[in-house]
Every structure is written in C-alpha cells, then in structure tokens.
Coordinates of C-alpha atoms in Angstrom, one line a residue:
M1 CA -38.2 25.6 -33.5
G2 CA -37.3 26.7 -30.1
R3 CA -36.5 30.2 -29.0
V4 CA -33.0 31.4 -29.9
L5 CA -31.1 32.5 -26.8
P6 CA -29.3 35.8 -26.7
G7 CA -25.6 35.6 -27.6
G8 CA -24.4 36.3 -24.0
S9 CA -26.5 33.6 -22.5
D10 CA -25.5 31.1 -25.1
R11 CA -21.8 31.8 -24.4
R12 CA -22.3 31.4 -20.7
I13 CA -24.0 28.0 -21.2
L14 CA -21.3 26.9 -23.5
S15 CA -18.6 28.1 -21.1
G16 CA -20.3 26.3 -18.2
A17 CA -20.6 23.1 -20.2
R18 CA -16.9 23.2 -20.9
A19 CA -15.9 24.0 -17.3
F20 CA -18.2 21.3 -15.8
P21 CA -15.9 18.3 -16.4
G22 CA -12.9 20.0 -14.8
R23 CA -14.9 21.1 -11.8
L24 CA -16.4 17.7 -11.4
L25 CA -12.9 16.1 -11.3
L26 CA -11.6 18.7 -8.8
V27 CA -14.6 18.3 -6.5
Y28 CA -14.3 14.5 -6.7
L29 CA -10.6 14.6 -5.8
G30 CA -11.3 17.1 -3.0
L31 CA -13.7 14.5 -1.5
Y32 CA -11.3 11.7 -2.1
V33 CA -8.4 13.4 -0.2
A34 CA -10.5 14.7 2.7
P35 CA -10.2 15.0 5.6
F36 CA -6.5 15.8 4.8
P37 CA -4.7 17.7 6.2
F38 CA -6.7 17.8 9.4
D39 CA -6.2 14.1 9.9
H40 CA -2.5 14.8 10.4
L41 CA -3.0 17.2 13.4
P42 CA -1.3 15.9 16.5
V43 CA -4.4 15.8 18.8
L44 CA -7.4 16.4 16.6
G45 CA -6.3 14.1 13.8
P46 CA -7.7 10.9 15.2
L47 CA -11.0 12.6 16.0
V48 CA -11.3 14.1 12.6
S49 CA -10.4 10.8 10.9
G50 CA -12.9 8.9 13.1
G51 CA -15.7 11.4 12.4
W52 CA -15.1 11.3 8.6
R53 CA -15.0 7.5 8.6
A54 CA -18.2 7.3 10.6
L55 CA -20.0 9.7 8.2
W56 CA -19.3 7.5 5.2
G57 CA -19.6 4.4 7.2
A58 CA -23.3 5.3 7.4
V59 CA -23.9 6.8 4.0
V60 CA -22.0 4.2 1.8
P61 CA -23.9 1.1 2.9
W62 CA -27.2 2.8 2.5
F63 CA -26.3 4.1 -1.0
G64 CA -25.0 0.7 -2.0
E65 CA -28.1 -1.1 -0.9
H66 CA -30.8 1.3 -2.1
V67 CA -29.2 2.9 -5.2
M68 CA -26.8 0.2 -6.5
A69 CA -28.8 -2.9 -5.3
I70 CA -25.8 -4.5 -3.5
D71 CA -26.3 -6.8 -0.6
R72 CA -25.7 -4.6 2.5
A73 CA -23.8 -7.4 4.2
R74 CA -21.0 -7.1 1.6
I75 CA -20.6 -3.4 2.2
V76 CA -18.5 -3.4 5.4
D77 CA -15.6 -1.1 6.2
L78 CA -13.1 -3.5 7.8
P79 CA -9.3 -3.1 8.1
S80 CA -8.6 -6.1 5.9
G81 CA -5.5 -4.6 4.2
S82 CA -7.3 -4.3 0.9
G83 CA -8.0 -1.1 -0.8
D84 CA -10.4 -2.7 -3.3
T85 CA -13.2 -3.8 -1.0
T86 CA -16.8 -3.6 -2.0
F87 CA -17.2 -0.7 0.5
K88 CA -14.4 1.3 -1.1
W89 CA -15.8 0.8 -4.6
V90 CA -19.2 1.9 -3.5
R91 CA -17.7 4.9 -1.7
I92 CA -16.2 6.0 -5.1
A93 CA -19.7 5.9 -6.5
V94 CA -21.0 8.0 -3.6
F95 CA -18.1 10.5 -4.1
A96 CA -18.9 10.7 -7.8
A97 CA -22.6 11.3 -7.2
V98 CA -21.9 14.1 -4.6
A99 CA -19.3 15.6 -7.0
V100 CA -21.9 15.8 -9.8
V101 CA -24.3 17.7 -7.6
V102 CA -21.6 20.1 -6.2
A103 CA -20.0 20.7 -9.6
G104 CA -23.4 21.4 -11.1
L105 CA -24.2 23.9 -8.4
W106 CA -20.7 25.4 -8.8
T107 CA -21.3 25.8 -12.6
L108 CA -24.7 27.4 -12.1
R109 CA -23.4 29.8 -9.5
A110 CA -20.4 30.8 -11.5
R111 CA -22.6 32.3 -14.3
G112 CA -19.8 32.5 -16.8
R113 CA -17.2 33.7 -14.2
D114 CA -14.0 31.7 -13.9
P115 CA -13.6 30.7 -10.2
A116 CA -9.8 30.3 -10.6
R117 CA -9.1 30.6 -6.9
A118 CA -11.4 27.7 -5.9
R119 CA -9.7 25.5 -8.5
L120 CA -6.3 26.6 -7.2
W121 CA -7.1 25.7 -3.6
I122 CA -8.3 22.2 -4.6
R123 CA -5.1 21.7 -6.6
I124 CA -3.1 22.8 -3.6
L125 CA -4.9 20.3 -1.4
V126 CA -4.4 17.5 -3.9
R127 CA -0.7 18.5 -4.2
Y128 CA 0.0 18.2 -0.5
N129 CA -2.0 15.1 -0.2
L130 CA -0.1 13.4 -3.0
A131 CA 3.2 14.5 -1.4
A132 CA 2.2 13.0 1.9
Y133 CA 1.4 9.6 0.3
M134 CA 4.6 9.6 -1.7
L135 CA 6.6 10.4 1.4
S136 CA 4.9 7.6 3.3
Y137 CA 5.2 4.9 0.6
G138 CA 8.7 6.1 -0.4
L139 CA 10.1 6.0 3.1
A140 CA 8.6 2.6 3.7
K141 CA 10.7 1.4 0.7
V142 CA 13.8 3.3 1.6
L143 CA 13.7 1.9 5.1
V144 CA 13.0 -1.6 3.6
L145 CA 9.7 -2.0 5.5
Q146 CA 7.2 -2.6 2.7
F147 CA 9.1 -5.4 0.9
Q148 CA 11.1 -7.9 3.0
P149 CA 13.7 -10.3 1.7
P150 CA 12.3 -13.8 0.9
T151 CA 11.3 -15.6 4.1
L152 CA 12.3 -19.1 4.8
D153 CA 8.8 -20.5 4.1
R154 CA 8.8 -18.6 0.8
L155 CA 12.1 -20.2 -0.2
V156 CA 10.7 -23.8 0.1
Q157 CA 7.2 -22.9 -1.2
R158 CA 6.5 -24.4 -4.6
F159 CA 6.9 -21.7 -7.2
G160 CA 3.5 -22.4 -8.7
D161 CA 1.7 -22.1 -5.3
A162 CA 2.7 -18.4 -5.0
S163 CA 0.0 -15.8 -5.6
P164 CA 0.7 -13.1 -8.2
M165 CA 0.9 -10.6 -5.4
G166 CA 3.3 -12.9 -3.4
L167 CA 5.4 -13.2 -6.6
L168 CA 5.7 -9.4 -6.9
W169 CA 6.5 -9.0 -3.2
T170 CA 9.2 -11.7 -3.5
F171 CA 10.6 -10.0 -6.6
M172 CA 10.8 -6.6 -4.9
G173 CA 12.0 -8.0 -1.5
Y174 CA 14.9 -10.0 -3.1
S175 CA 16.8 -6.8 -3.9
P176 CA 16.8 -4.1 -1.2
A177 CA 18.9 -1.9 -3.5
Y178 CA 16.1 -1.8 -6.1
T179 CA 13.5 -1.3 -3.4
I180 CA 15.4 1.6 -2.0
F181 CA 15.8 3.0 -5.5
T182 CA 12.1 3.0 -6.2
G183 CA 11.4 4.4 -2.8
A184 CA 13.9 7.2 -3.3
L185 CA 12.1 8.2 -6.5
E186 CA 8.8 8.4 -4.6
V187 CA 10.4 10.4 -1.8
L188 CA 12.0 12.8 -4.3
G189 CA 8.7 13.3 -6.1
G190 CA 6.9 14.0 -2.8
L191 CA 9.6 16.5 -1.7
L192 CA 9.4 18.3 -5.0
L193 CA 5.6 18.7 -4.6
L194 CA 6.0 20.6 -1.4
S195 CA 7.3 23.7 -3.2
R196 CA 5.3 25.5 -5.8
R197 CA 8.5 26.2 -7.8
T198 CA 9.4 22.5 -8.1
A199 CA 5.9 21.1 -8.1
L200 CA 5.8 20.7 -11.9
A201 CA 9.0 18.6 -11.8
G202 CA 7.6 16.5 -9.0
A203 CA 4.4 15.9 -10.9
L204 CA 6.3 14.9 -14.0
L205 CA 8.4 12.5 -12.1
L206 CA 5.5 11.0 -10.3
V207 CA 3.5 10.4 -13.5
G208 CA 6.2 8.0 -14.6
V209 CA 6.6 6.4 -11.1
L210 CA 2.9 6.0 -10.5
A211 CA 2.1 4.7 -14.0
N212 CA 4.5 1.8 -13.2
V213 CA 2.9 1.3 -9.8
V214 CA -0.6 1.2 -11.4
M215 CA 0.5 -1.4 -13.9
L216 CA 2.1 -3.6 -11.3
N217 CA -1.0 -3.5 -9.2
L218 CA -3.2 -4.3 -12.2
C219 CA -1.0 -7.0 -13.6
Y220 CA -0.2 -8.7 -10.3
D221 CA -3.6 -8.4 -8.7
V222 CA -2.5 -6.2 -5.8
P223 CA -5.6 -4.9 -4.0
V224 CA -4.8 -1.2 -4.1
K225 CA -5.7 -0.7 -7.7
Q226 CA -8.2 2.1 -7.3
F227 CA -6.0 3.9 -4.8
S228 CA -3.0 3.9 -7.1
I229 CA -5.1 5.0 -10.1
H230 CA -6.3 7.9 -8.0
L231 CA -2.7 8.9 -7.1
L232 CA -1.8 8.8 -10.8
A233 CA -4.9 10.9 -11.6
M234 CA -3.7 13.5 -9.0
S235 CA -0.3 13.8 -10.6
L236 CA -2.0 14.4 -14.0
V237 CA -4.3 17.0 -12.5
L238 CA -1.3 18.9 -11.2
L239 CA 0.2 18.8 -14.7
A240 CA -3.0 20.0 -16.4
P241 CA -2.5 23.8 -15.9
Q242 CA 0.9 23.5 -17.7
R243 CA -0.2 21.3 -20.5
R244 CA 0.3 23.9 -23.2
R245 CA 3.8 24.7 -22.0
L246 CA 4.6 21.0 -21.8
W247 CA 3.4 20.4 -25.3
G248 CA 5.4 23.4 -26.5
L249 CA 8.5 21.9 -24.8
A250 CA 8.0 18.5 -26.3
S251 CA 7.2 19.8 -29.8
G252 CA 9.8 22.5 -30.0
A253 CA 7.2 25.2 -30.3
A254 CA 7.3 28.6 -28.6
L255 CA 6.5 28.3 -24.9
P256 CA 3.5 30.3 -23.6
A257 CA 4.3 32.7 -20.8
S258 CA 4.0 31.2 -17.3
T259 CA 1.9 33.1 -14.9
P260 CA 2.3 32.0 -11.2
E261 CA -0.9 31.3 -9.4
E262 CA -1.2 32.8 -6.0
P263 CA -3.9 31.8 -3.5
F264 CA -3.9 35.3 -2.0
P265 CA -3.9 38.5 -4.0
S266 CA -2.2 40.8 -1.4
P267 CA 1.6 40.7 -0.7
R268 CA 0.9 40.3 3.0
G269 CA -1.4 37.3 2.3
R270 CA 1.2 35.7 0.1
R271 CA 4.0 36.1 2.7
R272 CA 1.8 34.5 5.3
W273 CA 0.8 31.7 3.0
R274 CA 4.5 30.9 2.2
I275 CA 5.3 30.6 5.9
F276 CA 2.3 28.4 6.4
A277 CA 3.1 26.2 3.4
A278 CA 6.7 25.8 4.5
A279 CA 5.5 24.8 8.0
L280 CA 3.0 22.4 6.5
G281 CA 5.7 20.8 4.3
L282 CA 8.1 20.3 7.2
G283 CA 5.3 18.9 9.3
L284 CA 4.3 16.4 6.6
I285 CA 8.0 15.3 6.4
A286 CA 8.3 15.0 10.2
V287 CA 5.0 13.1 10.6
Q288 CA 5.8 10.6 7.8
L289 CA 9.3 10.0 9.0
Q290 CA 8.2 9.5 12.6
R291 CA 5.5 7.0 11.5
Q292 CA 7.9 4.9 9.4
L293 CA 10.6 5.0 12.0
G294 CA 8.0 3.9 14.5
F295 CA 7.0 1.0 12.3
R296 CA 10.6 0.0 11.9
A297 CA 11.2 0.1 15.7
R298 CA 8.1 -2.0 16.4
W299 CA 9.1 -4.5 13.7
A300 CA 12.7 -4.7 15.2
A301 CA 11.3 -5.3 18.7
T302 CA 9.3 -8.3 17.5
A303 CA 12.1 -9.7 15.3
A304 CA 14.5 -11.0 17.9
P305 CA 15.4 -14.6 16.8
S306 CA 14.8 -17.5 19.2
P307 CA 17.3 -20.4 19.5
L308 CA 15.0 -22.4 17.2
S309 CA 14.8 -19.8 14.4
G310 CA 15.5 -21.3 11.1
L311 CA 14.4 -23.8 8.4
Y312 CA 14.2 -27.6 9.2
D313 CA 13.9 -30.5 6.7
V314 CA 11.6 -33.1 8.3
D315 CA 13.2 -36.6 8.4
S316 CA 10.5 -38.5 10.1
L317 CA 7.0 -38.0 11.6
L318 CA 5.1 -40.4 13.9
R319 CA 1.5 -39.8 14.7
R320 CA 0.0 -41.9 17.5
G321 CA 3.1 -44.1 17.2
E322 CA 2.6 -44.8 13.5
P323 CA 4.9 -43.4 10.8
V324 CA 3.3 -41.0 8.3
E325 CA 4.7 -41.9 4.9
P326 CA 5.7 -39.4 2.3
Y327 CA 3.2 -38.1 -0.2
M328 CA 0.2 -38.9 2.0
G329 CA -0.8 -35.2 2.0
S330 CA -0.6 -34.8 5.8
R331 CA 3.1 -35.6 6.1
W332 CA 5.3 -32.7 7.1
R333 CA 8.0 -31.6 4.6
W334 CA 9.4 -28.5 6.2
I335 CA 9.2 -26.7 9.6
V336 CA 10.0 -23.0 9.8
F337 CA 10.5 -21.0 13.0
D338 CA 10.6 -17.3 11.9
R339 CA 11.9 -14.3 13.7
R340 CA 8.4 -13.1 14.7
G341 CA 7.6 -16.2 16.7
D342 CA 5.5 -17.9 14.0
L343 CA 5.9 -21.6 13.3
T344 CA 4.9 -22.7 9.8
I345 CA 4.5 -26.4 8.8
L346 CA 4.7 -27.0 5.0
H347 CA 3.2 -30.4 4.0
E348 CA 4.1 -32.7 1.1
D349 CA 0.9 -31.6 -0.8
G350 CA 1.8 -27.9 -0.6
A351 CA -0.6 -27.1 2.2
E352 CA 0.5 -24.8 5.1
T353 CA -0.4 -24.6 8.7
T354 CA 0.7 -21.7 10.9
A355 CA 0.7 -21.2 14.7
Y356 CA 2.2 -18.8 17.1
A357 CA 5.1 -20.5 19.0
V358 CA 6.0 -19.6 22.5
V359 CA 9.5 -21.1 23.2
D360 CA 10.5 -21.7 26.8
E361 CA 14.2 -22.3 26.7
A362 CA 14.5 -23.3 30.4
A363 CA 11.8 -26.0 30.1
Q364 CA 12.7 -26.7 26.5
T365 CA 9.0 -26.6 25.5
I366 CA 7.1 -25.1 22.6
T367 CA 3.6 -24.0 23.2
L368 CA 1.6 -23.5 20.0
K369 CA -1.3 -21.1 19.9
P370 CA -3.7 -20.6 17.0
R371 CA -2.6 -17.9 14.6
R372 CA -5.4 -18.0 12.0
A373 CA -8.6 -20.0 11.8
P374 CA -8.4 -22.8 14.3
R375 CA -8.8 -25.5 11.7
R376 CA -5.7 -24.3 10.0
S377 CA -3.6 -23.6 13.0
P378 CA -2.3 -26.4 15.3
S379 CA -2.3 -26.1 19.1
G380 CA -0.6 -28.0 21.8
T381 CA 2.7 -28.3 23.7
L382 CA 5.8 -30.0 22.4
R383 CA 9.1 -30.8 24.2
Y384 CA 12.2 -30.1 22.0
T385 CA 15.9 -30.9 21.9
L386 CA 18.3 -29.3 19.4
S387 CA 21.7 -30.9 19.0
P388 CA 24.8 -28.9 18.1
A389 CA 24.6 -30.6 14.7
G390 CA 21.2 -29.0 14.1
V391 CA 19.0 -32.1 14.7
L392 CA 15.6 -31.1 16.1
D393 CA 13.4 -33.6 18.0
L394 CA 9.9 -32.7 18.9
V395 CA 7.7 -34.9 21.1
G396 CA 4.3 -34.1 22.5
E397 CA 0.6 -33.5 21.8
L398 CA -0.5 -31.5 18.8
S399 CA -4.2 -30.8 18.2
G400 CA -5.2 -33.9 20.2
S401 CA -2.7 -36.3 18.6
D402 CA 0.6 -37.6 20.0
V403 CA 3.4 -36.7 17.6
E404 CA 7.1 -37.4 17.3
V405 CA 9.1 -35.4 14.8
R406 CA 12.8 -35.4 13.8
A407 CA 14.1 -32.7 11.5
R408 CA 17.4 -31.2 10.5
R409 CA 18.3 -27.5 10.3
V410 CA 19.0 -26.3 6.7
D411 CA 21.3 -23.5 5.8
P412 CA 19.4 -20.9 3.8
E413 CA 22.5 -20.4 1.7
R414 CA 21.8 -23.8 0.1
F415 CA 19.2 -22.1 -2.1
L416 CA 20.3 -20.6 -5.3
L417 CA 18.2 -17.5 -4.8
T418 CA 20.1 -16.6 -1.6
R419 CA 23.6 -17.6 -2.6
Q420 CA 23.7 -16.1 -6.1
R421 CA 25.6 -12.8 -6.0
F422 CA 26.0 -9.8 -8.3
R423 CA 28.6 -10.2 -11.0
W424 CA 29.9 -7.5 -13.4
V425 CA 31.5 -10.2 -15.6
Q426 CA 29.3 -13.0 -16.9
E427 CA 30.5 -15.1 -19.8
S428 CA 27.1 -16.6 -20.3
P429 CA 23.5 -15.9 -19.0
F430 CA 22.4 -17.9 -16.0
N431 CA 18.6 -17.9 -16.3
R432 CA 17.1 -20.8 -14.3

C-alpha cells in the first residue's frame, strides 16, 4: 500500500481536482475571446488584431501538422466567410492544449487557495466580449443587413436546388419584422450584459436566444457552428456563479444570499472601475453601431438600380445564328439584373452563370466581366434595347460566341411569395 497523505494535503489535492475543470474552461474562454477588448481600440486595434492573428497563424498549422497529422495545405487561415474551417477547428485544439497547461499551473500554484479574483476578471472579459458580439449581430438584424428579402434569382430558383443555408437565409429575409424581432432580443441581451446589476438577466435571455441560434446553425449547415456554440457556452459560464439561486428560484426553495463580486477591494478602486466599465460599455455600443451603419451606407451606395434592373423571362436565344431549343441544358431560362450590378443567367437545367455587368446607357451596351471562376462567368459586350413594354433585346458576342436574346420583364409581384400579405382573418389555411 502507498503512503497515506496527511489530511491537509489530501484536502488540497481534492480541492485542486475539483477546481481544475472550472479553471480550464475559464482559461480556454480567455484565449478564445482574446485579444478583446484591445482589438476595439481606435488606433492600436488593427495592430493588435494583426499580431494576434499572425501568432496563431504560425502556431496552428505547425500543431495541426505535427500533433494532429493533418495535411498542412488544408490548415490555411483565409477570409472565406466560414467559421468552421480546418484552421479554426485546429485552433480550438491548440487553445484547449494551452488551457490544460495554464489551468494545471494555476491549480498547482493556488495550493488550496481560491483565486476568486482571477476567475472574476475572466468572467468580466467574457461578459463584455459576449455583449460586443450580441450588439454586432443584433444590430445587423435590426438594420436588416444580415438577412435580405428574397432576391430575384432566388424567386425563380428551383426550390430543391437551394442549399440548407440558402433556405434559412430566405426564410429569415422574407420577414423583416421577424428578423428585427430576433435582432432586438440579441441587442437587449447585449445591453443587459454591460451592467453588473442586469448581467444575470442578460445571460438568461441569451441562453434562450443562442440555443436557438446554435440549433439553426447545426440543422441548416451554417458554417458558424463552433462560434455559436462558444457564444452559448459564454452565456452559461456567466450564469454558473448564480446556479444555486437560479435553482432555488425554479424549485421554490429558499434563495441563498447574493454576495456582489467586486474586482477591486477598496472603495476608490471600485469607483474607478465603475467609471471605466461605463466608458467601456458606451464605447462598445458606439463602435458596433458605427460599424453596422457603415456597412449599411456602403451597401446603399452599391445598390442603386440601373435601367435594366429586374427579372426577365427569356423568349428566344440564338447562338451563332442557330436557335437553342428548350431543355437542352444550355438554354437560358431567366436573366436577372440585380441592384449590385450583377447579371445572373439561370438555365433550363438549373445551372447558373454570373457576371458583373457594366451598363452604358448612352451607348446602350452591357460589358460583362467575370465575377467568379472564369469558366462559370461569361464575358463580352452586348448591345441592348429595352422597349416601354419591357421587351429586352440583347445582341453581341458572349464568351466567343455570337448571341441574340429576346426576353420580357417580369413583375416580381407575380410570385405568390412576394404578393401574399398578412391577414388577421383566414377562413382556411393556405399552405402551398
């Protein structure tokens, strides 16, 4: 049998073992939210963000290749719009490994002491970071930036050709009122987190809001799964110190006394902290509002409609003087000129080609430039005429072939989805 440890040492080991998981989670979340809030500073913010990104840009690929045996070519930090890239999954593993080491050292150094202040500071960091993200995402919904109404090409796309994410985006974008409602809940939760007195209410609200967001991302294959799960975890971490009081409230039992946690022990330190916290909260609100209003202004500047903006039903298509019959795959079915300057051609077989269209009204020409991969994006110059009746004729060279197209403008109100209106009184369901 081994040597029996003294009672005090035994208790310290047991206490450290119990404290380790909580410390591990807090250290991990601290790494995950870094370099916040320094990345929000007016001048130094971009430098801090760039340095932090460069650090992990070097560490993560090495860790993935040598520790996880992942092909290094796959571990690339590119702005693809996805939060679930190989790089970001490997970065989570790196954060977890670092957190294990730091939490272990923290536990050994504590030696039975309860470093409550360190835990409090990490929770404060998490609280303000979560508030910043909720304000950002919430304002994007309130200002109707994240989800747009169904576009013209979406209206004529075959229902079965939509991706799960595209289906979700169309569902949300169809109703600006619902989008604003969900965004308002996120903004409210973020605002409540900015004050210690209302942080519990904010965390409770956001647990419900973010649980729904996580399920949408998981069930509709939206590539921000890990990020939304982390946001939900942050809200749960903020609730953890009040778990006994919450359980007492839910079960009707006596509520334990609430002891406010202060980051500074002295009255002077607490006063200074409250002033700083108020300034930080107002700064986060101002930064997020400025960013989202800036996005809206830039979107509005690129959304001026051209005379050709609209949806066109293709009547005829000649290529090299020969008619392209329906259902031959390459025949055009619809032409869409959207407000951003894109031209989208939808084919009979469901394929799409997109190009950037530069319209010269004086010369009545359309110059098409590749928008995506060249093989999927036509190029060339077309002459156009548009009659008062909405008949569009296009003649010219497209990707090396002479084409002649006749199409007719279609009123978007012809589609049930755009013309169906809200009704209080419905004698029977209309589910189509």
